[in-house]
Amino acid sequence: MMRVVCCTALLGGMLLAGCSGGNPPVEPEPLSPLVAFISSAQPTASAQLDDPAFGSGILVTLEEAFVSASGEDCRRAAVIAREREAEMVVVCRAEEGQPWKMMPRIMGSAHP
């Protein structure tokens, strides 16, 4: 339900009026299993998991954490899906408390 707040004020002989409609807070989308693992695991950690974007039984090996050129906290991992080459995946967040997001996927080989 949206709440609308209206008010009026007298300022320097002028009557000012305005309304503001506050949108309800937006819940962040839940992290995918892959992003959740990468964002919480320690470097060199590995896991086998299912992820909607990569399929079932993928092998994920966390590599290093780094700060991007734009100052984001990032983590890189090698992902091996069934019958595919390893792929590098990077997740970043702008600052502490912000949600982690997967960066555009980098296709090509990686060293697991």
Coordinates of C-alpha atoms in Angstrom, one line a residue:
M1 CA 0.0 0.0 0.0
M2 CA 1.4 3.4 -1.0
R3 CA 1.3 6.2 1.6
V4 CA 0.8 9.8 0.3
V5 CA 1.8 12.7 2.5
C6 CA 0.6 16.2 1.8
C7 CA 1.5 19.4 3.5
T8 CA 1.2 23.2 3.2
A9 CA 3.4 25.9 4.6
L10 CA 3.5 29.7 4.7
L11 CA 6.9 31.0 3.7
G12 CA 7.6 34.7 3.3
G13 CA 3.9 35.4 2.6
M14 CA 3.6 32.6 0.0
L15 CA 1.5 29.5 0.5
L16 CA 3.5 26.4 -0.5
A17 CA 1.8 23.1 -0.9
G18 CA 3.1 19.7 -1.9
C19 CA 2.5 16.0 -1.7
S20 CA 4.9 13.1 -1.8
G21 CA 4.1 9.5 -2.4
G22 CA 6.4 7.2 -0.7
N23 CA 6.9 3.9 -2.5
P24 CA 7.2 0.9 -0.3
P25 CA 10.8 -0.3 0.1
V26 CA 11.9 -2.7 -2.6
E27 CA 13.2 -6.0 -1.3
P28 CA 16.5 -7.0 -2.9
E29 CA 16.3 -10.0 -5.2
P30 CA 17.7 -13.2 -3.5
L31 CA 21.2 -14.1 -4.6
S32 CA 21.6 -17.0 -7.0
P33 CA 23.4 -20.0 -5.4
L34 CA 26.5 -19.2 -7.4
V35 CA 26.6 -15.5 -6.4
A36 CA 25.8 -16.5 -2.7
F37 CA 28.8 -18.9 -2.6
I38 CA 31.3 -16.5 -4.3
S39 CA 30.3 -13.6 -2.1
S40 CA 30.7 -15.6 1.2
A41 CA 33.5 -18.1 0.6
Q42 CA 37.2 -17.7 1.3
P43 CA 39.7 -17.6 -1.6
T44 CA 40.6 -21.1 -3.0
A45 CA 37.3 -22.5 -1.6
S46 CA 35.5 -24.9 -4.0
A47 CA 31.9 -26.2 -4.1
Q48 CA 29.7 -28.2 -6.4
L49 CA 26.3 -26.6 -6.7
D50 CA 23.2 -26.1 -8.9
D51 CA 22.6 -22.7 -10.4
P52 CA 19.8 -21.7 -12.8
A53 CA 22.2 -19.8 -15.1
F54 CA 24.8 -22.6 -15.3
G55 CA 22.9 -25.8 -14.7
S56 CA 23.3 -28.6 -12.1
G57 CA 26.4 -30.0 -10.7
I58 CA 28.7 -27.1 -11.6
L59 CA 32.1 -26.9 -9.9
V60 CA 33.0 -23.4 -8.6
T61 CA 36.5 -22.5 -7.4
L62 CA 37.0 -19.1 -5.8
E63 CA 40.1 -17.3 -6.9
E64 CA 40.9 -13.8 -5.7
A65 CA 39.2 -10.7 -4.3
F66 CA 40.1 -7.4 -5.8
V67 CA 38.9 -3.8 -6.1
S68 CA 37.7 -2.8 -9.5
A69 CA 38.8 0.4 -11.3
S70 CA 35.5 2.0 -10.2
G71 CA 36.2 1.1 -6.5
E72 CA 33.8 -1.9 -6.2
D73 CA 34.6 -4.9 -4.0
C74 CA 34.9 -7.8 -6.4
R75 CA 35.6 -11.6 -6.4
R76 CA 36.5 -13.9 -9.2
A77 CA 35.8 -17.6 -9.6
A78 CA 36.3 -20.3 -12.1
V79 CA 33.1 -22.2 -13.0
I80 CA 33.0 -25.5 -14.8
A81 CA 29.6 -26.6 -16.0
R82 CA 29.1 -30.1 -17.4
E83 CA 30.6 -30.7 -20.8
R84 CA 31.9 -27.1 -21.0
E85 CA 35.2 -25.3 -20.7
A86 CA 35.9 -23.4 -17.5
E87 CA 34.5 -19.9 -17.4
M88 CA 35.6 -16.9 -15.3
V89 CA 32.8 -15.3 -13.3
V90 CA 33.1 -12.0 -11.4
V91 CA 30.7 -10.7 -8.8
C92 CA 31.0 -7.1 -7.3
R93 CA 29.2 -4.8 -4.9
A94 CA 29.5 -1.0 -4.7
E95 CA 30.0 -0.9 -0.9
E96 CA 29.5 -2.9 2.3
G97 CA 25.8 -3.7 2.8
Q98 CA 25.0 -3.4 -0.9
P99 CA 23.9 -6.5 -2.8
W100 CA 26.4 -8.5 -4.8
K101 CA 25.8 -8.6 -8.6
M102 CA 27.3 -10.8 -11.3
M103 CA 29.2 -8.9 -13.9
P104 CA 28.8 -9.6 -17.6
R105 CA 30.1 -13.1 -18.1
I106 CA 33.5 -13.6 -19.6
M107 CA 33.5 -16.5 -22.0
G108 CA 36.7 -18.5 -22.5
S109 CA 39.0 -20.8 -20.7
A110 CA 40.0 -20.5 -17.1
H111 CA 42.3 -22.5 -14.9
P112 CA 40.3 -24.3 -12.2

